[in-house]
Short mmCIF file of C-alpha atoms and ligand atoms in Angstrom, two decimals:
data_model
loop_
_atom_site.label_atom_id
_atom_site.label_comp_id
_atom_site.label_asym_id
_atom_site.label_seq_id
_atom_site.Cartn_x
_atom_site.Cartn_y
_atom_site.Cartn_z
CA MET A 1 126.59 114.21 121.44
CA ALA A 2 124.49 113.40 118.41
CA ILE A 3 121.25 111.78 119.18
CA ILE A 4 118.72 109.92 117.21
CA SER A 5 119.91 109.28 113.73
CA SER A 6 119.35 112.91 112.67
CA LYS A 7 122.12 114.15 110.47
CA LYS A 8 121.52 117.80 111.42
CA GLN A 9 122.81 119.19 114.63
CA PRO A 10 119.93 121.51 115.48
CA ASN A 11 119.78 123.92 118.29
CA ASP A 12 118.04 122.71 121.42
CA ARG A 13 114.36 122.42 120.94
CA ASP A 14 114.58 124.37 117.67
CA LYS A 15 111.12 123.60 116.39
CA ALA A 16 111.68 125.54 113.14
CA ALA A 17 114.26 123.02 112.14
CA ALA A 18 111.67 120.31 111.69
CA PRO A 19 111.37 119.05 108.18
CA ALA A 20 107.98 120.16 106.80
CA ASP A 21 106.98 116.84 105.31
CA LYS A 22 107.45 114.95 108.54
CA VAL A 23 105.65 117.64 110.47
CA SER A 24 102.62 117.52 108.21
CA VAL A 25 102.49 113.71 108.39
CA MET A 26 102.55 113.91 112.22
CA ALA A 27 99.97 116.70 112.17
CA GLN A 28 97.70 114.67 109.98
CA ALA A 29 98.02 111.74 112.34
CA VAL A 30 97.04 113.94 115.24
CA SER A 31 94.08 115.49 113.43
CA GLN A 32 92.91 112.08 112.41
CA ALA A 33 93.18 110.99 115.97
CA VAL A 34 91.08 113.77 117.33
CA SER A 35 88.59 114.03 114.46
CA HIS A 36 84.91 114.04 115.34
CA GLY A 37 85.85 114.47 118.90
CA LYS A 38 86.57 110.72 119.03
CA PRO A 39 90.10 109.47 118.67
CA GLU A 40 90.47 106.77 116.17
CA LYS A 41 91.44 103.33 117.26
CA THR A 42 95.21 102.90 117.49
CA THR A 43 97.20 99.77 116.92
CA ILE A 44 100.24 101.20 118.64
CA LEU A 45 99.37 99.52 121.86
CA GLN A 46 98.60 96.02 120.28
CA ALA A 47 101.21 93.48 121.33
CA GLU A 48 101.12 91.58 118.00
CA PRO A 49 104.17 92.41 115.80
CA GLU A 50 103.68 94.88 112.97
CA PRO A 51 105.21 93.82 109.61
CA GLU A 52 108.26 96.17 110.03
CA GLU A 53 108.87 94.67 113.38
CA ARG A 54 110.07 91.43 111.72
CA SER A 55 112.83 93.28 109.99
CA LYS A 56 116.65 93.13 110.40
CA GLN A 57 116.66 96.15 112.73
CA GLU A 58 114.36 94.23 115.08
CA GLU A 59 116.88 91.40 115.20
CA LYS A 60 119.50 93.95 116.19
CA ILE A 61 117.56 94.84 119.35
CA ARG A 62 116.58 91.33 120.28
CA PRO A 63 118.59 90.05 123.29
CA GLN A 64 121.16 87.43 122.23
CA CYS A 65 121.87 85.68 125.49
CA LEU A 66 120.40 85.01 128.88
CA THR A 67 122.21 87.90 130.54
CA GLU A 68 120.77 90.40 127.99
CA TYR A 69 117.30 89.09 128.54
CA ILE A 70 115.80 91.50 131.07
CA GLY A 71 113.26 90.55 133.73
CA GLN A 72 111.44 87.18 133.92
CA LYS A 73 113.66 86.19 136.83
CA ASP A 74 111.83 82.92 137.68
CA LEU A 75 111.87 81.80 134.08
CA LYS A 76 115.61 82.56 133.66
CA ASP A 77 116.51 80.81 136.85
CA VAL A 78 114.66 77.65 135.82
CA LEU A 79 116.12 77.68 132.37
CA ASP A 80 119.66 78.47 133.53
CA ILE A 81 119.59 75.34 135.69
CA ALA A 82 118.10 73.29 132.90
CA ILE A 83 120.74 74.47 130.45
CA ARG A 84 123.61 73.76 132.80
CA ALA A 85 122.27 70.29 133.63
CA ALA A 86 121.69 69.45 129.97
CA LYS A 87 125.13 70.66 129.03
CA SER A 88 126.87 68.63 131.75
CA ARG A 89 125.07 65.51 130.74
CA GLN A 90 125.65 66.33 127.06
CA GLU A 91 122.00 65.96 126.37
CA PRO A 92 119.49 68.29 124.69
CA LEU A 93 117.22 70.33 126.82
CA ASP A 94 113.90 68.99 127.83
CA HIS A 95 110.93 69.99 125.65
CA LEU A 96 109.71 73.39 126.81
CA LEU A 97 106.35 75.07 126.53
CA LEU A 98 106.36 78.80 126.94
CA TYR A 99 103.05 80.53 127.31
CA GLY A 100 101.91 84.07 127.90
CA PRO A 101 100.44 87.11 126.19
CA PRO A 102 102.09 88.25 122.85
CA GLY A 103 105.18 90.33 122.79
CA LEU A 104 106.62 89.16 126.15
CA GLY A 105 109.77 87.42 124.78
CA LYS A 106 108.77 83.77 123.85
CA THR A 107 110.45 83.68 120.44
CA THR A 108 113.47 85.66 121.89
CA MET A 109 113.86 83.12 124.67
CA SER A 110 113.82 80.16 122.38
CA LEU A 111 116.52 81.75 120.17
CA ILE A 112 118.59 82.41 123.30
CA LEU A 113 118.21 78.79 124.42
CA ALA A 114 119.60 77.52 121.19
CA GLN A 115 122.45 80.08 121.42
CA GLU A 116 123.23 79.03 125.05
CA MET A 117 123.21 75.35 124.07
CA GLY A 118 125.43 76.09 121.03
CA VAL A 119 122.83 74.64 118.55
CA LYS A 120 120.65 75.89 115.74
CA CYS A 121 117.03 76.96 116.16
CA LYS A 122 114.54 76.14 113.43
CA ILE A 123 111.51 78.31 113.58
CA ALA A 124 108.06 77.22 112.39
CA SER A 125 104.54 78.48 112.92
CA ALA A 126 101.84 75.84 113.64
CA PRO A 127 99.34 77.12 111.11
CA ALA A 128 102.05 76.63 108.38
CA LEU A 129 102.39 72.97 109.32
CA GLU A 130 99.16 71.94 107.74
CA ARG A 131 100.15 68.79 105.87
CA PRO A 132 101.91 65.79 107.53
CA ARG A 133 104.87 66.23 105.11
CA ASP A 134 105.41 69.81 106.46
CA ILE A 135 106.18 68.66 109.99
CA MET A 136 107.83 65.43 108.73
CA GLY A 137 110.23 67.44 106.57
CA LEU A 138 111.10 69.73 109.47
CA LEU A 139 111.70 66.83 111.87
CA ILE A 140 113.86 64.96 109.38
CA SER A 141 116.00 68.01 108.81
CA LEU A 142 116.98 68.37 112.51
CA GLN A 143 120.66 67.98 113.63
CA PRO A 144 121.47 66.47 116.99
CA GLY A 145 120.52 68.85 119.80
CA ASP A 146 118.74 71.35 117.61
CA VAL A 147 115.94 73.47 119.00
CA LEU A 148 112.66 73.27 116.99
CA PHE A 149 110.54 76.20 117.81
CA ILE A 150 106.88 75.95 117.05
CA ASP A 151 104.94 79.26 117.46
CA GLU A 152 101.19 79.32 118.08
CA ILE A 153 101.42 75.63 118.90
CA HIS A 154 97.77 75.53 119.97
CA ARG A 155 96.86 75.90 116.36
CA LEU A 156 98.65 72.67 115.25
CA ALA A 157 96.60 70.42 112.91
CA LYS A 158 95.65 67.09 114.48
CA VAL A 159 97.71 65.05 112.09
CA ALA A 160 100.75 67.15 112.70
CA GLU A 161 100.24 66.87 116.46
CA GLU A 162 100.05 63.07 116.30
CA LEU A 163 103.29 62.95 114.29
CA LEU A 164 104.91 65.00 117.04
CA TYR A 165 104.02 62.67 119.90
CA PRO A 166 106.50 59.85 119.03
CA ALA A 167 109.02 62.40 117.89
CA MET A 168 108.87 64.08 121.33
CA GLU A 169 108.81 60.96 123.34
CA ASP A 170 111.13 58.55 121.46
CA PHE A 171 112.75 60.69 118.84
CA ARG A 172 111.01 58.76 116.20
CA VAL A 173 108.78 59.55 113.33
CA ASP A 174 106.31 57.15 111.83
CA ILE A 175 105.98 57.44 108.10
CA PRO A 176 102.96 55.85 106.47
CA LEU A 177 103.80 53.74 103.38
CA GLY A 178 100.92 53.41 100.96
CA LYS A 179 97.37 54.62 101.57
CA GLY A 180 94.21 53.57 103.34
CA LYS A 181 93.92 50.54 105.63
CA SER A 182 96.74 48.59 103.92
CA ALA A 183 99.20 51.35 104.65
CA LYS A 184 102.17 50.20 106.72
CA MET A 185 104.15 52.37 109.06
CA GLN A 186 107.90 52.68 108.74
CA SER A 187 109.63 54.14 111.78
CA MET A 188 112.56 56.43 111.29
CA SER A 189 114.68 57.52 114.16
CA LEU A 190 115.43 61.18 114.74
CA PRO A 191 118.44 62.86 116.47
CA PRO A 192 117.59 63.95 119.99
CA PHE A 193 116.28 67.55 119.81
CA THR A 194 114.37 70.03 121.95
CA LEU A 195 110.93 71.20 121.01
CA VAL A 196 110.04 74.65 122.21
CA GLY A 197 106.34 75.37 121.80
CA ALA A 198 105.03 78.89 122.27
CA THR A 199 101.33 79.83 122.76
CA THR A 200 99.29 82.69 123.99
CA ARG A 201 96.50 80.23 124.83
CA VAL A 202 97.78 77.33 126.91
CA GLY A 203 94.22 76.25 127.73
CA ALA A 204 93.68 75.52 124.02
CA LEU A 205 96.42 72.83 123.92
CA THR A 206 95.29 69.23 124.06
CA SER A 207 96.39 67.44 127.22
CA PRO A 208 98.44 64.70 125.45
CA LEU A 209 100.56 67.40 123.82
CA ARG A 210 100.84 69.50 126.97
CA ASP A 211 101.89 66.43 128.95
CA ARG A 212 104.75 65.77 126.62
CA PHE A 213 106.57 68.86 127.65
CA GLY A 214 109.06 68.41 130.45
CA LEU A 215 109.02 72.18 131.30
CA ILE A 216 106.00 74.42 131.24
CA GLN A 217 106.76 77.97 131.87
CA ARG A 218 104.62 81.17 132.01
CA LEU A 219 105.87 84.55 130.94
CA ARG A 220 104.57 87.43 132.98
CA PHE A 221 103.88 91.07 132.22
CA TYR A 222 107.02 93.13 133.00
CA GLU A 223 107.38 95.54 135.87
CA ILE A 224 108.00 99.26 135.11
CA ASP A 225 111.61 99.06 136.21
CA GLU A 226 112.28 96.12 133.88
CA LEU A 227 110.65 97.86 131.03
CA THR A 228 112.68 100.94 131.68
CA GLU A 229 115.86 98.83 131.42
CA ILE A 230 114.57 97.39 128.22
CA VAL A 231 113.74 100.89 126.74
CA LEU A 232 117.18 102.20 127.78
CA ARG A 233 118.90 99.20 126.29
CA THR A 234 117.11 99.58 122.95
CA ALA A 235 117.76 103.31 122.98
CA ALA A 236 121.47 102.65 123.41
CA LEU A 237 121.45 100.20 120.60
CA LEU A 238 119.66 102.69 118.38
CA LYS A 239 122.10 105.42 119.44
CA MET A 240 119.42 107.65 120.98
CA ASN A 241 119.84 110.10 123.75
CA ILE A 242 117.27 109.50 126.49
CA THR A 243 117.18 110.20 130.22
CA GLN A 244 116.30 107.59 132.87
CA SER A 245 112.97 109.40 133.43
CA GLY A 246 112.24 109.53 129.72
CA GLY A 247 112.74 105.77 129.65
CA GLU A 248 110.48 105.38 132.56
CA GLU A 249 107.69 107.39 131.02
CA ILE A 250 107.66 105.15 128.03
CA ALA A 251 107.88 102.01 130.21
CA ARG A 252 104.85 103.14 132.24
CA ARG A 253 102.75 103.26 129.03
CA ALA A 254 103.94 100.01 127.52
CA ARG A 255 101.29 97.73 128.95
CA GLY A 256 103.92 95.43 130.64
CA THR A 257 105.14 94.31 127.20
CA PRO A 258 108.68 94.73 125.71
CA ARG A 259 107.43 94.79 122.13
CA ILE A 260 105.08 97.73 122.87
CA ALA A 261 107.91 99.47 124.89
CA ASN A 262 110.18 99.28 121.89
CA ARG A 263 107.48 100.45 119.52
CA LEU A 264 106.64 103.36 121.73
CA LEU A 265 110.29 104.31 121.94
CA LYS A 266 110.49 104.52 118.22
CA ARG A 267 107.44 106.75 117.99
CA VAL A 268 108.99 108.98 120.59
CA ARG A 269 112.16 109.07 118.57
CA ASP A 270 110.23 110.21 115.47
CA PHE A 271 108.59 112.96 117.54
CA ALA A 272 111.93 114.13 118.98
CA GLU A 273 113.58 114.03 115.60
CA VAL A 274 110.82 116.05 113.92
CA LYS A 275 110.79 118.64 116.76
CA ALA A 276 114.61 118.61 116.84
CA PHE A 277 114.97 117.79 120.54
CA ARG A 278 118.40 116.63 121.34
CA GLU A 279 117.49 114.48 124.34
CA ILE A 280 114.34 112.59 125.21
CA ASP A 281 113.24 113.43 128.73
CA ARG A 282 110.05 112.76 130.59
CA ASP A 283 108.12 115.71 129.22
CA ILE A 284 109.00 114.95 125.63
CA ALA A 285 108.21 111.27 126.02
CA ALA A 286 104.83 112.18 127.54
CA GLU A 287 103.96 114.76 124.98
CA ALA A 288 104.85 112.39 122.12
CA LEU A 289 102.77 109.49 123.54
CA GLN A 290 99.84 111.76 124.30
CA LEU A 291 99.91 112.57 120.60
CA PHE A 292 99.44 108.88 119.86
CA ASN A 293 96.60 108.72 122.30
CA VAL A 294 98.44 106.52 124.75
CA ASP A 295 97.46 107.59 128.25
CA PRO A 296 99.83 107.66 131.28
CA CYS A 297 98.82 104.15 132.25
CA GLY A 298 99.13 102.77 128.77
CA LEU A 299 95.45 102.67 127.97
CA ASP A 300 94.19 103.50 124.56
CA TRP A 301 90.80 104.62 123.31
CA THR A 302 89.34 101.13 123.31
CA ASP A 303 90.34 100.41 126.93
CA ARG A 304 88.84 103.66 128.01
CA ARG A 305 85.68 103.01 126.05
CA LEU A 306 85.27 99.54 127.53
CA LEU A 307 85.68 100.88 131.10
CA SER A 308 83.50 104.00 130.51
CA PHE A 309 80.76 101.76 129.12
CA MET A 310 80.76 99.58 132.16
CA ILE A 311 80.80 102.64 134.55
CA GLU A 312 78.31 104.88 132.65
CA ARG A 313 75.79 102.24 131.62
CA HIS A 314 76.15 99.54 134.25
CA ASN A 315 77.42 101.45 137.27
CA GLY A 316 80.68 99.54 137.00
CA GLY A 317 79.25 96.07 136.35
CA PRO A 318 79.08 93.18 136.48
CA VAL A 319 78.67 93.14 132.64
CA GLY A 320 78.70 90.00 130.59
CA LEU A 321 81.47 89.68 127.94
CA GLU A 322 78.96 89.43 125.10
CA THR A 323 77.15 92.51 126.20
CA LEU A 324 80.46 94.37 126.41
CA ALA A 325 81.36 93.19 122.97
CA ALA A 326 77.99 94.01 121.39
CA SER A 327 77.80 97.38 122.91
CA THR A 328 81.33 98.57 122.14
CA GLY A 329 81.61 96.98 118.71
CA GLU A 330 84.68 95.00 119.71
CA ASP A 331 85.02 91.39 119.14
CA ALA A 332 84.52 89.28 122.30
CA GLN A 333 87.76 87.24 121.74
CA THR A 334 89.73 90.50 121.20
CA ILE A 335 88.41 91.95 124.38
CA GLU A 336 89.25 88.76 126.36
CA GLU A 337 92.74 88.21 124.88
CA VAL A 338 94.00 91.70 124.04
CA TYR A 339 92.38 94.17 126.41
CA GLU A 340 91.35 92.35 129.52
CA PRO A 341 94.72 90.78 130.52
CA TYR A 342 96.37 94.18 130.89
CA LEU A 343 93.34 95.86 132.55
CA MET A 344 93.21 93.03 135.05
CA GLN A 345 96.99 93.14 135.52
CA ILE A 346 96.87 96.89 136.54
CA GLY A 347 93.81 96.26 138.74
CA TYR A 348 91.27 98.20 136.65
CA LEU A 349 89.01 95.23 135.79
CA SER A 350 88.05 92.09 137.50
CA ARG A 351 86.28 88.93 136.25
CA THR A 352 83.50 87.64 138.36
CA PRO A 353 81.12 84.68 137.75
CA ARG A 354 78.46 87.34 136.91
CA GLY A 355 80.55 89.27 134.45
CA ARG A 356 83.23 91.89 134.30
CA VAL A 357 83.52 94.69 136.98
CA ALA A 358 85.39 98.01 136.68
CA THR A 359 87.25 98.50 139.86
CA ALA A 360 87.38 101.70 141.95
CA ALA A 361 90.82 102.43 140.53
CA ALA A 362 89.40 102.42 137.04
CA TRP A 363 86.64 104.82 138.10
CA LYS A 364 89.20 107.23 139.50
CA HIS A 365 91.52 106.91 136.53
CA LEU A 366 88.68 107.98 134.26
CA GLY A 367 87.76 110.81 136.42
CA TYR A 368 84.58 109.28 138.05
CA THR A 369 83.90 108.93 141.71
CA PRO A 370 83.44 105.31 142.55
CA PRO A 371 80.13 104.61 144.33
CA ASP A 372 80.95 103.07 147.64
CA THR A 373 84.24 101.36 147.76
CA HIS A 374 83.11 99.05 150.56
CA GLN A 375 80.16 97.99 148.50
CA MET A 376 82.35 97.45 145.48
CA THR A 377 84.72 95.13 147.25
CA LEU A 378 81.71 93.01 148.36
CA LEU A 379 80.75 92.36 144.79
CA PRO A 380 80.97 88.67 143.95
N1 ATP B 401 113.25 90.11 128.29
C1 ATP B 401 113.43 90.90 127.28
N2 ATP B 401 114.50 91.81 127.31
C2 ATP B 401 114.74 92.73 126.34
N3 ATP B 401 113.94 92.76 125.17
C3 ATP B 401 112.97 91.83 125.12
C4 ATP B 401 112.67 90.91 126.12
N4 ATP B 401 111.64 90.19 125.70
C5 ATP B 401 111.22 90.60 124.49
N5 ATP B 401 112.03 91.68 124.10
C6 ATP B 401 111.87 92.42 122.93
O1 ATP B 401 110.50 92.36 122.56
C7 ATP B 401 110.30 91.97 121.20
C8 ATP B 401 109.26 90.90 121.19
O2 ATP B 401 109.65 89.74 121.79
P1 ATP B 401 109.27 88.27 121.11
O3 ATP B 401 109.14 88.35 119.64
O4 ATP B 401 110.24 87.23 121.70
O5 ATP B 401 107.82 88.05 121.78
P2 ATP B 401 106.83 86.89 121.67
O6 ATP B 401 106.48 86.52 123.08
O7 ATP B 401 107.47 85.79 120.84
O8 ATP B 401 105.55 87.47 120.94
P3 ATP B 401 104.45 86.62 120.08
O9 ATP B 401 103.54 86.03 121.07
O10 ATP B 401 103.71 87.76 119.29
O11 ATP B 401 105.20 85.73 119.16
C9 ATP B 401 111.64 91.37 120.75
O12 ATP B 401 112.00 91.81 119.46
C10 ATP B 401 112.63 91.84 121.77
O13 ATP B 401 113.49 92.86 121.20
MG1 MG B 402 106.89 85.05 118.94
#
């Protein structure tokens, strides 16, 4: 059976069959990664989409309906009920706020909701709705029942947010006629619609906006078995040959995030293609991801640097966020929003009122002996 889109049918593990240019690109990447004894920073594990991940091929692997959407059982149960109830009443869904770290499936879920309701989904990003007429134009163009998806909704400008209030509550938009104090408001009614807001920072939403959502749902990091299912599903769509354990190996390193899982799978595919392996198994997946400096727990160089700094210089912590940022050269917000959520999720880091603490599991993972486990658990 042909695997990975390679046109050749090479012999099993026939390394000589690898095209020279691809090998040299890969070798260059590796040598860069290990130069000066210090691996370069990698973006492979960042959950934000890369430009090519907005392409048509990405749309092909995006789940299209609720049954294809893997994991997030609680969220799916809630939405399944909401969809059935709304359909039976022939009403649009209640406004929905989805929050959680990047790459967990917020945009995907909103497209699925529209699909399940049999309506269109209009997608906008809050920073692009700068002027009142941007949001007004969008609202006026809605058809009955449509889903309006606003990404990064915590970044909505104040004027745009205020225009949304009556639209969400009464399906009405107030258009100012004239300027200054003499301006009059003309109300225009809108068809009933569903606003789906997505945010990675729910705490940054104003409470009047948050309160106008009937459903507020959090997306969680995915479990290994769920991510394995996602990897195997994507591999099937991309016509790749991969074993269950190969899928699991990729899943384990994907930081609980489907977008990263799919990205790692593609890098493993490149590796297998270049090395002319016919099937991706656990060893091949591990070897490929090691090359990209992704360790067996999905930590990259920055994660390890943050933890090593806490362990080596502060005996595990507590260390203040600003100290951590200044000493490692990372931006405090990036540490807080990109690195910490996953490190906390896998139990390698905890936040205390006095600062960040590297847990005993983190010490062990990095090859250090934790001081006294009993003493560590007593830390505030
Ligand atoms: N539950 C899932 N099952 C299968 N694949 C998924 C699932 N959730 C997400 N994906 C895949 O992961 C990719 C990223 O998902 P999506 O774009 O919906 O994330 P997001 O939460 O909107 O991210 P961001 O916060 O960056 O906007 C999608 O292209 C999709 O293929
Ligand atoms: Mg999105």
